[in-house]
C-alpha cells in the first residue's frame, strides 16, 4: 500500500525510515519466555562463544539430513560456525543421498493417517519412509552402493584403513558423482565438511544402511572388516581433535540436536581424557541440546545438563541450555540467526 509520498520519496522512506532487523533481532523482540526464551538465550550464548574465539561441535541425531537440515548446516560449516560433527551413520549417508536422489524423494504430509497397508505399498514401491518423506532405494542406496564398494575394495587392495566418513570424503572430492547431482550441492553439509576436511565422528555407523551393506559384504567374504576403522579408534581420534579444537579462546562448545549415541559418544571425551588418559583437559565451553525427550526412566537423552556435572562432562560454570522443541524448526532458526544472512523489514 502506498504511503502517499512521491515514488522516489517512498523508495527513500523504505530504505532509510522503515524499521529493519535481523533474525537475531527478531528473536530479541519476540521471544521472552519458555522454550522461545531458551532458544534466544542459547543463540546469544552461541554467538558470544564464537566471538570469544571458541569453536563448536555439532552432535546430530535423528534424521536431520533427510529433513534437509543441510540447507542451513552446510552454510554454518562453510562460514566456520561449526568446527566438528558427531552424527549417526544415517545422517552421514542421508546427506549424500539427498545430493544424488533429491528429485526422487517423495513427501507424505498426511502420514499420520496412513494405515499399515499404506506403508506396505510404500515398501513395495521401493521407498523407505522417514516420517513425512521417503528415501528412494534405487536412486539413493543402489546408486551409492557400487561406488562406495569400489573404494572399500581399493583400500583393502592397498592395505589401507579409513573411518566411515573418510570414504565419503574421498567420493565427494573425486569425480565419482559428477553429473549425478539432483540436489543443490550448496545444501549438502557433508560436501562442505569434505572440502574443509572437517573432523567427524560417526559412532555406531554399522546401524546405517550402508553400514548394514558393509557388514553383509564382510559376512560374504568379499571385504575384510579391517578396512573400516572402529568406534574405539574414533574415540582415540576424538581425543586429539578435542585437545586441538579446545585450545585458545572460549574452548570447544557442544551443540546437540536430538539424543542418542551421536551426543552420548563425543561428550564423554572430556572425562575420558581426564580420568582414562590422566591428562589435563579443558571442559566443554558451552552446551545446548534441542530435544523433545522427557526426563524419565533414566533417559540420558532427556537428562538435564546438571546431571552431566556429576559425570564430569560439564561444570557448574558451563553455559547450559535445553530447548524442548522440534529441532527441524529450532536449529535452522538458530543457524540463520548466527549466519546473519537476512534483513527483515517491518511493514
XYZ file of C-alpha atoms in Angstrom:
347
model
C 0.000 0.000 0.000
C 1.359 3.439 -0.945
C 2.254 5.872 1.832
C 1.082 8.797 -0.351
C 4.640 10.001 -0.907
C 6.067 10.565 -4.405
C 7.647 7.407 -5.852
C 11.298 8.358 -5.228
C 10.487 9.630 -1.754
C 8.688 6.367 -1.000
C 11.774 4.382 -2.013
C 13.946 6.536 0.250
C 11.434 6.080 3.043
C 11.513 2.293 2.604
C 15.304 2.256 2.662
C 16.021 4.694 5.466
C 12.932 5.073 7.627
C 11.357 1.644 7.924
C 12.374 -0.495 10.858
C 14.788 -3.216 9.802
C 16.090 -6.050 11.921
C 17.959 -9.322 11.703
C 16.692 -12.761 12.640
C 18.580 -12.441 15.914
C 16.945 -9.061 16.410
C 13.573 -10.697 15.825
C 14.430 -13.276 18.497
C 15.130 -10.466 20.941
C 11.907 -8.704 20.050
C 9.528 -11.668 20.151
C 10.917 -14.422 22.368
C 10.777 -13.783 26.110
C 9.621 -16.893 27.946
C 9.543 -20.681 27.987
C 11.195 -22.511 25.072
C 11.357 -19.372 22.950
C 13.466 -17.727 25.637
C 15.717 -20.778 25.862
C 16.210 -20.617 22.086
C 17.041 -16.907 22.194
C 19.430 -17.255 25.135
C 21.149 -20.288 23.591
C 21.625 -18.388 20.328
C 23.077 -15.326 22.036
C 25.435 -17.541 24.041
C 26.454 -19.455 20.880
C 27.298 -16.160 19.186
C 29.255 -14.958 22.223
C 31.146 -18.253 22.340
C 32.272 -17.767 18.738
C 33.005 -14.077 19.261
C 35.226 -15.043 22.198
C 37.311 -17.256 19.932
C 35.558 -20.524 20.738
C 34.711 -23.354 18.375
C 31.642 -25.583 18.175
C 30.983 -29.299 17.795
C 27.590 -30.303 16.427
C 26.141 -33.582 17.704
C 23.338 -34.581 15.349
C 20.909 -37.410 15.976
C 17.600 -38.217 14.351
C 17.096 -37.959 10.603
C 18.149 -34.355 10.164
C 19.786 -34.898 6.773
C 16.570 -36.361 5.383
C 14.786 -33.337 6.858
C 17.091 -31.136 4.733
C 18.982 -29.603 7.637
C 21.802 -29.171 5.144
C 20.136 -26.038 3.760
C 21.402 -24.145 6.797
C 24.006 -26.563 8.173
C 26.144 -26.500 5.017
C 26.391 -22.724 5.310
C 27.295 -22.984 9.014
C 30.195 -25.269 8.119
C 31.238 -23.161 5.134
C 31.269 -19.969 7.210
C 33.269 -21.520 10.043
C 30.468 -21.556 12.620
C 30.744 -25.332 13.183
C 34.146 -26.944 13.522
C 33.442 -30.640 14.157
C 30.498 -33.022 13.823
C 29.362 -36.152 15.612
C 26.464 -37.786 13.819
C 24.684 -41.046 13.251
C 25.517 -43.158 10.238
C 22.065 -42.317 8.906
C 22.745 -38.574 8.938
C 26.112 -39.161 7.289
C 24.787 -41.154 4.352
C 21.477 -39.332 4.007
C 23.305 -36.088 3.295
C 24.779 -37.688 0.193
C 21.501 -39.476 -0.630
C 19.793 -36.084 -0.766
C 22.538 -34.869 -3.077
C 22.208 -37.686 -5.624
C 18.491 -38.512 -5.364
C 16.692 -35.361 -4.206
C 14.210 -35.294 -7.094
C 13.150 -38.877 -6.391
C 12.241 -38.297 -2.740
C 8.503 -38.311 -2.105
C 6.779 -36.382 0.661
C 3.798 -37.632 2.634
C 2.344 -34.738 4.649
C -0.658 -36.902 5.632
C 1.485 -39.731 7.059
C -0.336 -39.590 10.410
C -3.399 -41.053 8.748
C -1.628 -43.922 6.994
C -2.735 -47.488 7.507
C -0.382 -50.442 7.644
C -1.452 -51.192 4.095
C -0.416 -47.686 3.002
C 3.057 -48.216 4.426
C 3.292 -51.654 2.851
C 2.539 -50.036 -0.507
C 5.379 -47.567 0.106
C 7.691 -50.502 0.827
C 6.641 -52.230 -2.381
C 7.411 -49.071 -4.363
C 10.998 -49.210 -3.121
C 10.697 -46.243 -0.780
C 11.857 -46.050 2.824
C 9.661 -43.634 4.759
C 11.173 -41.253 7.314
C 8.189 -39.529 8.950
C 6.765 -37.364 6.144
C 9.348 -38.034 3.438
C 10.849 -41.151 1.890
C 14.264 -42.198 0.635
C 14.179 -43.855 -2.811
C 16.063 -47.143 -2.626
C 17.117 -47.467 -6.260
C 18.079 -43.824 -6.753
C 19.898 -43.490 -3.407
C 21.085 -46.771 -1.871
C 21.764 -48.611 -5.116
C 23.480 -45.646 -6.758
C 25.898 -45.275 -3.855
C 26.491 -48.977 -3.151
C 28.708 -49.832 -6.164
C 30.615 -46.572 -5.816
C 31.493 -46.967 -2.152
C 32.123 -50.703 -2.615
C 34.830 -49.800 -5.112
C 36.505 -47.585 -2.502
C 36.296 -50.268 0.183
C 37.883 -52.813 -2.158
C 40.577 -50.365 -3.258
C 41.502 -49.747 0.373
C 41.745 -53.483 1.000
C 43.944 -53.981 -2.055
C 46.323 -51.284 -0.811
C 46.259 -52.467 2.796
C 44.695 -49.167 3.885
C 42.065 -48.424 6.512
C 39.760 -45.433 6.859
C 36.931 -44.141 9.001
C 33.405 -44.320 7.530
C 33.283 -40.574 6.905
C 36.663 -40.639 5.154
C 35.314 -42.921 2.429
C 32.517 -40.413 1.854
C 35.049 -37.578 1.735
C 37.068 -39.432 -0.900
C 33.981 -39.932 -3.062
C 32.728 -36.356 -2.714
C 36.125 -34.873 -3.551
C 36.518 -37.099 -6.624
C 34.583 -37.068 -9.903
C 32.568 -40.172 -8.981
C 29.326 -38.254 -8.556
C 29.904 -35.842 -11.413
C 26.664 -35.487 -13.349
C 24.715 -37.376 -10.688
C 23.625 -34.430 -8.530
C 19.887 -33.945 -8.181
C 20.093 -31.847 -5.028
C 21.703 -28.450 -4.639
C 25.366 -29.060 -3.694
C 25.259 -25.894 -1.579
C 22.750 -27.715 0.632
C 24.920 -30.801 1.150
C 26.537 -30.356 4.545
C 28.777 -33.387 4.054
C 30.199 -31.887 0.857
C 31.095 -28.683 2.711
C 32.617 -30.772 5.501
C 34.683 -32.716 2.961
C 36.015 -29.512 1.428
C 37.261 -28.422 4.859
C 38.323 -31.921 5.960
C 36.136 -31.244 8.994
C 36.673 -33.628 11.920
C 33.746 -36.055 12.098
C 32.974 -38.994 14.359
C 30.228 -41.463 13.463
C 29.666 -43.744 16.457
C 27.557 -46.813 15.744
C 27.952 -46.369 11.979
C 27.134 -50.049 11.481
C 23.415 -49.499 12.057
C 23.087 -47.301 8.953
C 22.000 -48.624 5.560
C 25.497 -48.564 4.077
C 26.839 -49.888 7.376
C 24.498 -52.866 7.021
C 25.593 -53.293 3.413
C 29.245 -53.242 4.503
C 28.555 -55.891 7.156
C 26.854 -58.027 4.516
C 29.864 -57.879 2.211
C 32.127 -58.755 5.149
C 29.952 -61.740 6.084
C 30.006 -62.910 2.469
C 33.804 -62.747 2.497
C 34.019 -60.072 -0.199
C 35.643 -57.452 2.037
C 37.706 -57.665 5.188
C 36.185 -55.794 8.148
C 39.625 -54.348 8.866
C 39.320 -51.789 6.038
C 36.953 -49.851 8.315
C 38.339 -48.106 11.374
C 36.322 -48.781 14.506
C 34.399 -46.844 17.120
C 37.266 -47.221 19.590
C 39.557 -45.638 17.025
C 37.016 -42.844 16.601
C 37.335 -42.086 20.329
C 41.126 -42.118 20.055
C 40.837 -39.744 17.088
C 38.480 -37.520 19.080
C 40.978 -37.267 21.956
C 43.396 -35.475 19.649
C 40.784 -33.385 17.859
C 39.211 -32.226 21.117
C 42.535 -31.041 22.507
C 43.305 -29.275 19.231
C 39.914 -27.573 18.902
C 39.628 -26.558 22.559
C 42.899 -24.648 22.569
C 42.567 -20.895 22.874
C 39.573 -18.637 23.145
C 36.445 -19.941 24.830
C 37.254 -23.580 24.062
C 35.030 -26.077 22.279
C 31.265 -25.921 22.664
C 28.702 -28.701 22.300
C 25.519 -28.100 20.289
C 23.300 -31.173 20.311
C 20.316 -31.987 18.122
C 18.324 -34.902 19.485
C 19.661 -37.604 21.759
C 21.295 -40.972 21.418
C 24.793 -42.065 20.547
C 25.683 -39.037 18.417
C 25.598 -36.973 21.609
C 26.491 -39.601 24.214
C 29.725 -40.582 22.454
C 31.517 -37.247 21.961
C 30.573 -35.626 25.264
C 32.454 -38.419 27.059
C 35.759 -37.294 25.572
C 36.418 -34.771 28.353
C 36.128 -37.142 31.343
C 37.889 -39.870 29.349
C 40.914 -37.656 28.736
C 40.866 -36.604 32.383
C 40.380 -39.994 34.042
C 41.470 -42.584 31.468
C 44.408 -40.764 29.903
C 45.086 -38.906 33.153
C 45.836 -35.714 31.275
C 44.680 -32.151 31.886
C 41.798 -31.099 29.663
C 39.623 -28.030 29.262
C 35.934 -28.554 29.995
C 33.291 -28.027 27.347
C 32.854 -24.289 26.899
C 29.142 -24.300 26.019
C 26.270 -26.774 25.979
C 22.910 -26.702 24.233
C 20.528 -29.535 23.456
C 17.414 -29.386 21.310
C 15.253 -32.353 22.187
C 11.679 -33.404 22.807
C 12.742 -36.307 25.018
C 11.352 -36.237 28.544
C 13.396 -36.633 31.708
C 12.136 -40.017 32.800
C 13.077 -43.691 33.115
C 16.783 -42.895 33.250
C 16.705 -41.393 29.774
C 20.111 -39.906 29.016
C 18.626 -38.025 26.078
C 16.176 -36.346 28.410
C 18.606 -35.773 31.271
C 19.063 -32.195 32.392
C 22.528 -30.704 31.864
C 23.078 -30.677 35.640
C 23.211 -34.475 35.619
C 26.223 -34.250 33.312
C 28.065 -32.307 36.022
C 28.051 -35.450 38.176
C 29.808 -37.316 35.348
C 32.359 -34.514 34.939
C 31.148 -33.844 31.400
C 30.054 -30.287 32.197
C 30.889 -27.898 35.023
C 28.718 -25.517 37.000
C 30.281 -22.646 35.009
C 29.367 -24.096 31.591
C 26.656 -22.066 29.831
C 23.843 -24.652 29.567
C 20.612 -24.615 27.586
C 17.882 -27.145 26.869
C 15.287 -26.330 24.221
C 12.401 -28.778 24.399
C 11.093 -28.398 20.893
C 11.270 -29.643 17.314
C 14.855 -29.440 16.070
C 13.721 -29.166 12.443
C 12.221 -25.787 13.367
C 14.595 -24.565 16.062
C 18.002 -25.498 14.622
C 17.552 -23.730 11.248
C 16.337 -20.607 13.053
C 19.359 -20.612 15.360
C 21.716 -21.273 12.464
C 20.258 -18.428 10.407
C 20.458 -16.099 13.405
C 24.153 -16.983 13.727
C 24.796 -16.687 9.979
C 23.023 -13.315 9.814
C 22.174 -13.729 6.121
C 18.806 -11.967 6.160
C 17.499 -8.489 6.866
C 13.844 -8.302 7.862
C 11.792 -5.186 7.248
C 8.783 -4.225 9.323
C 5.910 -3.081 7.118
